[in-house]
mmCIF file of C-alpha atoms and ligand atoms in Angstrom:
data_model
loop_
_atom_site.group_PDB
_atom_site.id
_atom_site.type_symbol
_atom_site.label_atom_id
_atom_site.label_comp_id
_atom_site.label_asym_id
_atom_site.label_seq_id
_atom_site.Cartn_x
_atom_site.Cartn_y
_atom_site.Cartn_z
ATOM 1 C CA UNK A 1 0.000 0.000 0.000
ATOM 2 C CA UNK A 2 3.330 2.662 0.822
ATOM 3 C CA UNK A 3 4.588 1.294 -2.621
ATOM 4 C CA UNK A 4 1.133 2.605 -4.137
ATOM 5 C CA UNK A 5 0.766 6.018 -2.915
ATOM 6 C CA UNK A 6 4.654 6.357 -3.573
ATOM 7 C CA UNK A 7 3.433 5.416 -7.246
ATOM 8 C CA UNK A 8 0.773 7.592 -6.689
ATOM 9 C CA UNK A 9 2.651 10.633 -5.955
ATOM 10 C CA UNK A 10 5.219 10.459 -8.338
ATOM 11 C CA UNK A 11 2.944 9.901 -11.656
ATOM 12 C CA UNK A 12 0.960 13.246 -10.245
ATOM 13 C CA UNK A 13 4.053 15.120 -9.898
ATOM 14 C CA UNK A 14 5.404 13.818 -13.244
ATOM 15 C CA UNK A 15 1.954 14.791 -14.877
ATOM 16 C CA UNK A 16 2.107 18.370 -13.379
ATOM 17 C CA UNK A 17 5.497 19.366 -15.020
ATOM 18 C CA UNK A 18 3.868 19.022 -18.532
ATOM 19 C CA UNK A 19 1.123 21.756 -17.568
ATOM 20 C CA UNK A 20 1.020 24.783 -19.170
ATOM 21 C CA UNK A 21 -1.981 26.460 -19.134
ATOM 22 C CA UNK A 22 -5.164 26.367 -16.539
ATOM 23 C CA UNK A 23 -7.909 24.931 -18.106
ATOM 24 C CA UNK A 24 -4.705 21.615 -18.159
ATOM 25 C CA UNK A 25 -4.045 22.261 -14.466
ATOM 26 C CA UNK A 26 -7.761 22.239 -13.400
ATOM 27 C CA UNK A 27 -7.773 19.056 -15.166
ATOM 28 C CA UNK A 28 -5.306 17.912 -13.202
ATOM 29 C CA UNK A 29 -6.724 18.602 -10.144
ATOM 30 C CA UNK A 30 -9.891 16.394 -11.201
ATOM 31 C CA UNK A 31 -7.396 13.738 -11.933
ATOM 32 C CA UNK A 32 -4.936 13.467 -8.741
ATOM 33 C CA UNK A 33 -7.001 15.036 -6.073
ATOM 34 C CA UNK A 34 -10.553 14.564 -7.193
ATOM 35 C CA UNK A 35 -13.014 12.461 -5.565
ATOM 36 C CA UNK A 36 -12.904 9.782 -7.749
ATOM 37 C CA UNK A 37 -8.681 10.310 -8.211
ATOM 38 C CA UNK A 38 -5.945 7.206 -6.777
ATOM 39 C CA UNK A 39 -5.267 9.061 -4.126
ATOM 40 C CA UNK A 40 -8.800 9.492 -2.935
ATOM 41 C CA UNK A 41 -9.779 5.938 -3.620
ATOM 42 C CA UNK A 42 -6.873 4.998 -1.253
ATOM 43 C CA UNK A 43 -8.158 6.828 1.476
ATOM 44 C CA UNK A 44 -11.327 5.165 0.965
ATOM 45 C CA UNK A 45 -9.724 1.543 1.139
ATOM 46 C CA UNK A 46 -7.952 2.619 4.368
ATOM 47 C CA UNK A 47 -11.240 0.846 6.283
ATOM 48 C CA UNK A 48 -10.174 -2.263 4.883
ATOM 49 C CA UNK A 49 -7.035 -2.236 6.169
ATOM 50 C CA UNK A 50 -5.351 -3.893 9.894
ATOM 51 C CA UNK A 51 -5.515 -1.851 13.033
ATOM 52 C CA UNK A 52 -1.450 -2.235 12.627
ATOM 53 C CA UNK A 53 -1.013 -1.249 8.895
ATOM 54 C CA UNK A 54 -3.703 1.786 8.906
ATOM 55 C CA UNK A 55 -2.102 4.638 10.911
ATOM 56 C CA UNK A 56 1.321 4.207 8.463
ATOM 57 C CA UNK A 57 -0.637 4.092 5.586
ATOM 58 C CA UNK A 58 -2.997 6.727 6.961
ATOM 59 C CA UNK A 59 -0.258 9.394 7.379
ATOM 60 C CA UNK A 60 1.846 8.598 4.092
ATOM 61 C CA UNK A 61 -1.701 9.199 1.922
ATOM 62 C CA UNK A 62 -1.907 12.576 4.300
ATOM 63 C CA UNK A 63 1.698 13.557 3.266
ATOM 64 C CA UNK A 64 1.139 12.635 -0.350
ATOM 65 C CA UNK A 65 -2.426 14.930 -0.176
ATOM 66 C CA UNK A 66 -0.461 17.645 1.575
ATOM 67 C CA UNK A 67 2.770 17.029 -1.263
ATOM 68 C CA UNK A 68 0.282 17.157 -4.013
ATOM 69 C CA UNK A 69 -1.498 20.318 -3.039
ATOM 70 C CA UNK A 70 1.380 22.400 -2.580
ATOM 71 C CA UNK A 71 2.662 21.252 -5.796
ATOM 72 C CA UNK A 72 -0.691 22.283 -7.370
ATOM 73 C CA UNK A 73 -0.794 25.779 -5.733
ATOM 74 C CA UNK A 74 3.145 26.692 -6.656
ATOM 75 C CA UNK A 75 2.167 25.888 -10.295
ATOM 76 C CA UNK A 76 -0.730 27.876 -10.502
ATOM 77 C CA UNK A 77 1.445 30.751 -9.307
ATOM 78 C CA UNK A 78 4.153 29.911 -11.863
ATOM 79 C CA UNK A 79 1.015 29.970 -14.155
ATOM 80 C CA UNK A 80 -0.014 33.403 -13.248
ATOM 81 C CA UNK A 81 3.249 34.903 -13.315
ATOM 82 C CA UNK A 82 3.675 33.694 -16.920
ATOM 83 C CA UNK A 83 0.686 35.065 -17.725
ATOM 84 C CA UNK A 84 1.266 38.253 -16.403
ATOM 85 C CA UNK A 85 4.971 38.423 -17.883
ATOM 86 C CA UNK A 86 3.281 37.356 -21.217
ATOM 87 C CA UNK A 87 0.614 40.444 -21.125
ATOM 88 C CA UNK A 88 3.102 42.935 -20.364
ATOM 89 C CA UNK A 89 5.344 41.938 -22.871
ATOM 90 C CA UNK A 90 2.707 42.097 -25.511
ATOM 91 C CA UNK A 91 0.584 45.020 -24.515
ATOM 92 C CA UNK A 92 3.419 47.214 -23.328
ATOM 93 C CA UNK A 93 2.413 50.869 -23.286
ATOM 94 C CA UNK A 94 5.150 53.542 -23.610
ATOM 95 C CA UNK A 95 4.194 56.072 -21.183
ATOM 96 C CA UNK A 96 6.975 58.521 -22.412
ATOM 97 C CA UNK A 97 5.079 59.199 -25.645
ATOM 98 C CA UNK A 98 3.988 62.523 -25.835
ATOM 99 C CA UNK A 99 0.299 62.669 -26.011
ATOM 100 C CA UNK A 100 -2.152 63.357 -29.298
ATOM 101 C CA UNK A 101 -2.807 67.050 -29.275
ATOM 102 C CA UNK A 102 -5.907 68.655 -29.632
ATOM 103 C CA UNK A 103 -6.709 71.059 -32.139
ATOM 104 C CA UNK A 104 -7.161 74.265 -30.441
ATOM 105 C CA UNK A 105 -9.114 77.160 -31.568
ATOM 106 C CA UNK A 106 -7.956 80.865 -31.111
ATOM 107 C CA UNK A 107 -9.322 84.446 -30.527
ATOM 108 C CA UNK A 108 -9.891 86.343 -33.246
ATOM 109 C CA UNK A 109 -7.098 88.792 -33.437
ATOM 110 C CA UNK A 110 -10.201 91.611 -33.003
ATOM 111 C CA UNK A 111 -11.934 90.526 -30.896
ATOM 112 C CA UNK A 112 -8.674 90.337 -28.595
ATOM 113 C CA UNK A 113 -8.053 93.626 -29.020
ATOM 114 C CA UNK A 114 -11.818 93.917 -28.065
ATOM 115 C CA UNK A 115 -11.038 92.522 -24.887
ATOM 116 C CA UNK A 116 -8.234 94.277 -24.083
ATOM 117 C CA UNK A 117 -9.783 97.869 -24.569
ATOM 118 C CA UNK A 118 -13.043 96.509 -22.394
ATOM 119 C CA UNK A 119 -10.220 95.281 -19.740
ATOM 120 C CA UNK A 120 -8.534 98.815 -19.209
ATOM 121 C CA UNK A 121 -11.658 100.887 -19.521
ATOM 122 C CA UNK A 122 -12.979 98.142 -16.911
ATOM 123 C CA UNK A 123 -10.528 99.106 -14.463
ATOM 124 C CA UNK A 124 -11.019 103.027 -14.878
ATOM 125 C CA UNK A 125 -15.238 102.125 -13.783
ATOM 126 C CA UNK A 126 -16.866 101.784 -17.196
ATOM 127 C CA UNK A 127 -19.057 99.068 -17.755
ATOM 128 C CA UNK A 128 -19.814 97.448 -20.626
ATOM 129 C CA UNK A 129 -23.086 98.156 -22.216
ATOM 130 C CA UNK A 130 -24.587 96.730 -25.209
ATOM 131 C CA UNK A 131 -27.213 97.202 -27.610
ATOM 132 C CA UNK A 132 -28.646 96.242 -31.202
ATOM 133 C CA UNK A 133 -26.915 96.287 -34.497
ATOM 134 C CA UNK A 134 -30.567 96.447 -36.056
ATOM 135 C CA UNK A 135 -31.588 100.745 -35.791
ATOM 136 C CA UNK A 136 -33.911 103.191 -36.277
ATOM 137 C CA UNK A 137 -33.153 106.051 -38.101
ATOM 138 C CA UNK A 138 -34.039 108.175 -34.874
ATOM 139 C CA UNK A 139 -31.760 106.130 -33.206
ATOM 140 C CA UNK A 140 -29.113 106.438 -35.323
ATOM 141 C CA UNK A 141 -29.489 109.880 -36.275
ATOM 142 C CA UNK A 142 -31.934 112.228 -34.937
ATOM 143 C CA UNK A 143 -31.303 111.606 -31.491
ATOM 144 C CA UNK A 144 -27.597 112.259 -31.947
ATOM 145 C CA UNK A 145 -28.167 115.410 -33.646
ATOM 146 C CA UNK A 146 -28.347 114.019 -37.560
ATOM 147 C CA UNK A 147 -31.364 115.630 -38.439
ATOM 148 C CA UNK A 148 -32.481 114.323 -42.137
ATOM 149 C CA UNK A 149 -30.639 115.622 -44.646
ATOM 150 C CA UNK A 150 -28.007 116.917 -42.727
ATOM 151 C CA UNK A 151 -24.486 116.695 -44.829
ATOM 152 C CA UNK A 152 -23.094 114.700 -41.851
ATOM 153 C CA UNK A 153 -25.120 111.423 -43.052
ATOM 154 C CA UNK A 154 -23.205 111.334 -45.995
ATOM 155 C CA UNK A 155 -20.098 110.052 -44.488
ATOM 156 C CA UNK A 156 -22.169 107.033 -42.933
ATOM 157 C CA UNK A 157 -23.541 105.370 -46.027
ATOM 158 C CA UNK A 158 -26.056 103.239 -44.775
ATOM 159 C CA UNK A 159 -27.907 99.860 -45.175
ATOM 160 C CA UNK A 160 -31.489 100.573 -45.129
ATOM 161 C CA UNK A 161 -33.509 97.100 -44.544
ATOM 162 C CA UNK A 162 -37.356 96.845 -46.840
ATOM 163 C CA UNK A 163 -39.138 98.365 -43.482
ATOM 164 C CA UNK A 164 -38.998 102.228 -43.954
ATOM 165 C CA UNK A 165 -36.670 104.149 -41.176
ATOM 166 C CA UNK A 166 -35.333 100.390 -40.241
ATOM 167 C CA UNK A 167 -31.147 100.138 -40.658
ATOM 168 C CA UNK A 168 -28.064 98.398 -40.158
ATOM 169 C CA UNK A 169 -26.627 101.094 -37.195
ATOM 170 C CA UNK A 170 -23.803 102.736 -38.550
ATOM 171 C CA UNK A 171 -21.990 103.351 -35.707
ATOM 172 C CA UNK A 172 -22.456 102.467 -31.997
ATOM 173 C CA UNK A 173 -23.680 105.763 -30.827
ATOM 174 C CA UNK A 174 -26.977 104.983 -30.338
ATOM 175 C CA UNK A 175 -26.069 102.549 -27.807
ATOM 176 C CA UNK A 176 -25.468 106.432 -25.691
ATOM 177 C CA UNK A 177 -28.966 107.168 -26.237
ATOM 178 C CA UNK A 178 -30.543 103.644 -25.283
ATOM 179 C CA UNK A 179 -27.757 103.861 -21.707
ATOM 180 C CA UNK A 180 -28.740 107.468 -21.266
ATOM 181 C CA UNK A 181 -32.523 106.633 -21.556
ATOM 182 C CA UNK A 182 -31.970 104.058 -19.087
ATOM 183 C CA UNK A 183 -30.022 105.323 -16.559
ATOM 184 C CA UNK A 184 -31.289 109.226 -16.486
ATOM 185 C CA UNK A 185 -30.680 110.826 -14.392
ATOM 186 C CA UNK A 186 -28.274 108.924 -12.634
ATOM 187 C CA UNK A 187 -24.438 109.181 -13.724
ATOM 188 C CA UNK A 188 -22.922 107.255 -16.392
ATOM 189 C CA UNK A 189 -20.092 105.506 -17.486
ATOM 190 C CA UNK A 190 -19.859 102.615 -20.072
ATOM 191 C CA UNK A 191 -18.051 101.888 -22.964
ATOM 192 C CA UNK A 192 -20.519 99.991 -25.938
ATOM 193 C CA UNK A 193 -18.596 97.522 -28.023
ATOM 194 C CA UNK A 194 -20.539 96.193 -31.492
ATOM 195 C CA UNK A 195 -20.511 95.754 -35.252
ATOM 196 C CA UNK A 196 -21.507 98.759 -37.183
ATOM 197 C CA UNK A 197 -22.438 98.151 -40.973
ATOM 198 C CA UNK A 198 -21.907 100.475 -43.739
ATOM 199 C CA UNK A 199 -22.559 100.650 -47.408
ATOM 200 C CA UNK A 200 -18.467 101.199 -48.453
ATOM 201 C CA UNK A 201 -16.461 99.886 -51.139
ATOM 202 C CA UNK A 202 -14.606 96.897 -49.587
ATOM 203 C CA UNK A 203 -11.098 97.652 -49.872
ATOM 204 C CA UNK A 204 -7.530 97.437 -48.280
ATOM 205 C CA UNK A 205 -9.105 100.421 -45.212
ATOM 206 C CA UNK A 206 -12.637 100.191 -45.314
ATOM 207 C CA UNK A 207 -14.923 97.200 -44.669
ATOM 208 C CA UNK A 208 -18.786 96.920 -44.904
ATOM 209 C CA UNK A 209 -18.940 95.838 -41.502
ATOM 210 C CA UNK A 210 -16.286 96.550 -38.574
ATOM 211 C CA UNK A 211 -16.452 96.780 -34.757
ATOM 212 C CA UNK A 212 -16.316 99.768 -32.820
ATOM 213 C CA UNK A 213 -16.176 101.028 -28.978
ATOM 214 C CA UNK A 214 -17.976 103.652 -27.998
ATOM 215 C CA UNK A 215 -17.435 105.222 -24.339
ATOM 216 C CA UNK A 216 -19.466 107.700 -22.732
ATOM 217 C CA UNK A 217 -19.241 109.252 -19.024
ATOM 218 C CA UNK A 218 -22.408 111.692 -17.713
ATOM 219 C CA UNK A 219 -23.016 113.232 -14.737
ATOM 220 C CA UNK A 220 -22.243 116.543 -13.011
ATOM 221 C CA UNK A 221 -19.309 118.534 -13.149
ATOM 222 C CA UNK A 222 -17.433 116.221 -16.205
ATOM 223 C CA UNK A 223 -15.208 118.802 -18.205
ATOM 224 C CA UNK A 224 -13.146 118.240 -21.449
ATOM 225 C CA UNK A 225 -10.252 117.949 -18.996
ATOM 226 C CA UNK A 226 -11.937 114.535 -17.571
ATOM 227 C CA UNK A 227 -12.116 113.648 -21.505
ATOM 228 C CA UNK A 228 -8.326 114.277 -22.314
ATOM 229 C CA UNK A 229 -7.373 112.636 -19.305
ATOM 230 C CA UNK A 230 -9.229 109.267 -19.218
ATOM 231 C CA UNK A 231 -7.878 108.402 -23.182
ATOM 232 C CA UNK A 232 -4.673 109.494 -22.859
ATOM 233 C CA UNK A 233 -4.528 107.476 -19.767
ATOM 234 C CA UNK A 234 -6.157 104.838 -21.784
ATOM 235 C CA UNK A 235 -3.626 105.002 -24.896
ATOM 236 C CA UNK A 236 -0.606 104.925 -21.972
ATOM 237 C CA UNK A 237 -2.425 101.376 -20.953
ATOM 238 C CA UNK A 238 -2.668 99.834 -24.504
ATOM 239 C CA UNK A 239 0.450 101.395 -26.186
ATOM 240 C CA UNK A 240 2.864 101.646 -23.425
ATOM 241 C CA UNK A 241 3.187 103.711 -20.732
ATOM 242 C CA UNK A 242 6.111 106.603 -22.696
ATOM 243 C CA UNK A 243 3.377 106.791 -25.574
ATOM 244 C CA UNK A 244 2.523 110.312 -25.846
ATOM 245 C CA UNK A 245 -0.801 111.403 -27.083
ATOM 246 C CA UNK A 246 -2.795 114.911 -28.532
ATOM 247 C CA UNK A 247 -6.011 116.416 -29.374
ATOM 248 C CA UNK A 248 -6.503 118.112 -32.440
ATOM 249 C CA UNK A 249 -9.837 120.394 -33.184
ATOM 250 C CA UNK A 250 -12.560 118.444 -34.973
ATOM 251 C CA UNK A 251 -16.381 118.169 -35.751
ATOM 252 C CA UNK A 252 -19.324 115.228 -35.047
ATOM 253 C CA UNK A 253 -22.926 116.749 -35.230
ATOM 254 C CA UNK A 254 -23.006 115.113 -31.516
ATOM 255 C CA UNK A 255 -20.531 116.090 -29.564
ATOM 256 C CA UNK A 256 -19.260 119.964 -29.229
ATOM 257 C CA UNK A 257 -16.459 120.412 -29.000
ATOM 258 C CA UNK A 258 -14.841 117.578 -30.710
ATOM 259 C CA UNK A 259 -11.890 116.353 -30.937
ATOM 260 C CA UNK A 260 -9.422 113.472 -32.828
ATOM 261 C CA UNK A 261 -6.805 112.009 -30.610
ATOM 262 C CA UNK A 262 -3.315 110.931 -32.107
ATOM 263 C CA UNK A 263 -0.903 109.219 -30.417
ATOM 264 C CA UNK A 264 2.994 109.269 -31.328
ATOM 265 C CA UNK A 265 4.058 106.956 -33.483
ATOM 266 C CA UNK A 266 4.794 103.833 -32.107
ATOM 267 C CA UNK A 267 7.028 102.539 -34.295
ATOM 268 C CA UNK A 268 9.027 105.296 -35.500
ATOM 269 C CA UNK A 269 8.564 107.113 -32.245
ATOM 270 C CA UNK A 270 7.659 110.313 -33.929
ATOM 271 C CA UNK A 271 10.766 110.721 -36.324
ATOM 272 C CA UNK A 272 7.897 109.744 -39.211
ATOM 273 C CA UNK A 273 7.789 106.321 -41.065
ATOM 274 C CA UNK A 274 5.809 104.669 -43.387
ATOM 275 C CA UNK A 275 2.713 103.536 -40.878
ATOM 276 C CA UNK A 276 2.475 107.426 -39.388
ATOM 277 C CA UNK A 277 3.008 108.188 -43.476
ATOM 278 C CA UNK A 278 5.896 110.436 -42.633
ATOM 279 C CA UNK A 279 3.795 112.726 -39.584
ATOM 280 C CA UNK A 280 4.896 111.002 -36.436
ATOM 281 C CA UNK A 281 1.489 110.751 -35.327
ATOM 282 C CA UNK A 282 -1.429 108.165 -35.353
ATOM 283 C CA UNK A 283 -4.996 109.075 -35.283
ATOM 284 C CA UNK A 284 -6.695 106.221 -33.239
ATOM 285 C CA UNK A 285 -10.283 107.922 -31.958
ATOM 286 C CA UNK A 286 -12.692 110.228 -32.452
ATOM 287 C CA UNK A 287 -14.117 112.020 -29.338
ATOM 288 C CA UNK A 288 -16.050 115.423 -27.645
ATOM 289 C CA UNK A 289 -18.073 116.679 -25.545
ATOM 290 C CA UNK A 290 -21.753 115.301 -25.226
ATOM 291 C CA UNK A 291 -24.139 117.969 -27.165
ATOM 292 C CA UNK A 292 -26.392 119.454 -25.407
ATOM 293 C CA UNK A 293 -29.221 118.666 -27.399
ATOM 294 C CA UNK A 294 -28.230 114.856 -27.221
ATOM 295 C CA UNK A 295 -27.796 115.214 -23.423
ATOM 296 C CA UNK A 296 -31.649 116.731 -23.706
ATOM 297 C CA UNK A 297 -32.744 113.231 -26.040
ATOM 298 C CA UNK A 298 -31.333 111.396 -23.355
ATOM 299 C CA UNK A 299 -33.111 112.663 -20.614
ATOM 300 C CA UNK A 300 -30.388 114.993 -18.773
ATOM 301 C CA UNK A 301 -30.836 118.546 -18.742
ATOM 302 C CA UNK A 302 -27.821 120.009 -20.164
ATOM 303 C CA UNK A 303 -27.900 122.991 -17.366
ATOM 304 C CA UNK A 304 -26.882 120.506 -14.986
ATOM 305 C CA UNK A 305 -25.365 117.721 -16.554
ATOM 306 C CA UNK A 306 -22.240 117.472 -18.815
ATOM 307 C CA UNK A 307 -20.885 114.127 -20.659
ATOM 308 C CA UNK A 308 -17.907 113.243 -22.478
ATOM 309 C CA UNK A 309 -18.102 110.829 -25.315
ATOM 310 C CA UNK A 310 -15.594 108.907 -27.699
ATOM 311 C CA UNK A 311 -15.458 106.808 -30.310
ATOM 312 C CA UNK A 312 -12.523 103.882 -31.889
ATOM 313 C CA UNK A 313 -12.068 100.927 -34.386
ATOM 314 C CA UNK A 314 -10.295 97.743 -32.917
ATOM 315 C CA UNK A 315 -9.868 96.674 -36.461
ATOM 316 C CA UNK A 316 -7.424 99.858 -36.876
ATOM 317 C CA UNK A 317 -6.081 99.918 -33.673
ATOM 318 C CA UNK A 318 -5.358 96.263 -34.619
ATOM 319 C CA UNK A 319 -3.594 97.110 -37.194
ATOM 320 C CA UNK A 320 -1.599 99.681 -36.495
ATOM 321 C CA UNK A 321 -0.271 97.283 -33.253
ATOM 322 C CA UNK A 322 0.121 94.703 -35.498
ATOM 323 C CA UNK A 323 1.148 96.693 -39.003
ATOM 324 C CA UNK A 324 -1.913 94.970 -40.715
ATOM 325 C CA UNK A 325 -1.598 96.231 -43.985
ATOM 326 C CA UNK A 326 -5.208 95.326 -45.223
ATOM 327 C CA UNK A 327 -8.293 95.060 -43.336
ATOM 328 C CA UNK A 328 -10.085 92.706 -45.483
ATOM 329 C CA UNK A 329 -7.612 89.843 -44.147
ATOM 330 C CA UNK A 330 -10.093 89.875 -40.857
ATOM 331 C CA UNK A 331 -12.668 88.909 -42.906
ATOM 332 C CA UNK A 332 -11.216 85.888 -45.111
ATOM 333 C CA UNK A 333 -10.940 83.708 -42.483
ATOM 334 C CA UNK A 334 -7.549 82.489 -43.800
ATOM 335 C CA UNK A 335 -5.981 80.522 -41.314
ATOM 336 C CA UNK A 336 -2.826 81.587 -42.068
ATOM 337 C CA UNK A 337 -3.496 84.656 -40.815
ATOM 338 C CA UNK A 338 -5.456 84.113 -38.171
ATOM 339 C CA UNK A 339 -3.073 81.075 -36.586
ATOM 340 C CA UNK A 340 -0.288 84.420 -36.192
ATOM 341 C CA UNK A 341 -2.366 85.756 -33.210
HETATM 342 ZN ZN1 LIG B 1 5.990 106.435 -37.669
#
């Protein structure tokens, strides 16, 4: 009976070397340690043994049991490990690999620009108002002191849409009536970003549509001083802080007086280049003193109250920071250009 479980043992352990994969071992484990396995059936026929024989045999089949089973677990751990060695070496991953990168959108050169003139006049208190690219002629005119017919009209040719008095706003002025309307008679001070529309010949300057900023600051006591101050504060902020800046006379129907702004030329400095066309100087805004009778259309009596107003293009500003030579490249939507911003 020793001589069979020795048997026993040795054909298991024999049989377990050729294993290689677990379905085979589980088999295995049917065949040498199963119910119905040699080793079992001999510690069923134990019974049938002598008092004096049984607790010899008894312990060998234990120690063969115990032999076998520790056997089976060590090569179901040599299994795993393969398996494990096998999956690494086959789905290895490379973790230095730079990553796939996303295609990322930008900011249209403008509308940074945009963002940059809201930021600054943020900081000096204005708030940014806005209001409809879709005007009445009242709005657009009348109110800010462009009766009809008056020769100022001509230099805003204008979309008219099939509903009479109904237009593309020219400029973003009569955002000042809509925030003066509003906020009468309290004191004001926004600045009113938007597209204006206007019935040009496209070409390398002009565009049929454009964006503008309007600004405007009403209440009591504001003087042209106020006016001078704030822009040329504000041109220090988006040119650089040595730019130097001046006022020279000029005339909107609704603002008196009025006033163009220049600022020295950036990139010559003021010795006169190409961009400043030889003058040293760059006009970048338009801007005055609110009219009186506009003041009146927007509900503050102009006895009281006084209002500075101005006016810019981020397209031009744009391109004078950037020495954009045409304006029609904002337009194209050529990635080429826009990918340089
Ligand atoms: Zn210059």
């Amino acid at each position: 009976m020793l001589e069979e479980l020795k048997k026993i043992e040795q054909q298991a352990l024999a049989a377990l070397k050729g294993i290689e994969d677990e379905a085979a071992l589980e088999s295995w484990r049917v065949a040498h340690l199963g119910r119905s396995s040699p080793l079992m059936e001999a510690f069923k026929s134990l019974g049938k043994l002598s008092k004096e024989e049984r607790p010899a045999v008894g312990q060998r089949a234990n120690q063969v049991k115990l032999a076998l089973e520790a056997a089976l677990e060590e090569r179901a751990e040599a299994l795993k490990q393969a398996a494990l060695s096998a999956s690494l070496a086959s789905e290895r991953l490379d973790v230095t690999l730079p990553g796939r990168a996303l295609p990322r959108g930008g900011l249209h050169p403008v509308t940074q620009t945009l963002r940059r003139i809201t930021a600054i006049f943020a900081q000096m208190g204005f708030q940014v108002y806005r209001s409809r690219d879709v005007e009445t002629d009242e709005y657009n005119f009348q109110l800010l002191n462009f009766p009809p017919h008056h020769p100022a009209r001509d230099m805003q040719d204008t979309f008219h849409t099939t509903v009479p008095d109904v237009l593309l706003r020219t400029h973003t002025s009569p955002g000042q009536i809509h925030a003066m309307r509003e906020y009468a008679p309290e004191p004001i001070r926004v600045i009113l970003p938007g597209m204006c529309y206007r019935y040009e010949q496209i070409n390398t300057r002009s565009e049929i549509q454009f964006t503008q900023v309007e600004g405007l600051a009403v209440g009591k006591n504001i003087t042209f001083g106020d006016l001078k101050g704030t822009l040329a504060d504000f041109a220090r902020r988006f040119f650089g802080p040595q730019v130097r800046s001046r006022f020279r006379a000029s005339y909107f129907p609704f603002t008196e007086p009025s006033a163009e702004m220049d600022i020295e030329c950036f990139v010559c400095g003021g010795e006169g280049c190409s961009v400043c066309k030889g003058t040293g100087w760059l006009e970048i805004l338009g801007s005055g003193m609110v009219h009186p009778t506009v003041l009146r259309n927007g509900g503050y009596d102009p006895e009281i109250y006084t209002g500075f107003a101005f006016g810019m293009g981020p397209e031009r500003l744009t391109m004078l920071w950037y020495r954009i030579e045409d304006i029609r490249y904002f337009w194209q939507n050529d990635l080429r250009f826009l990918e340089q911003f």
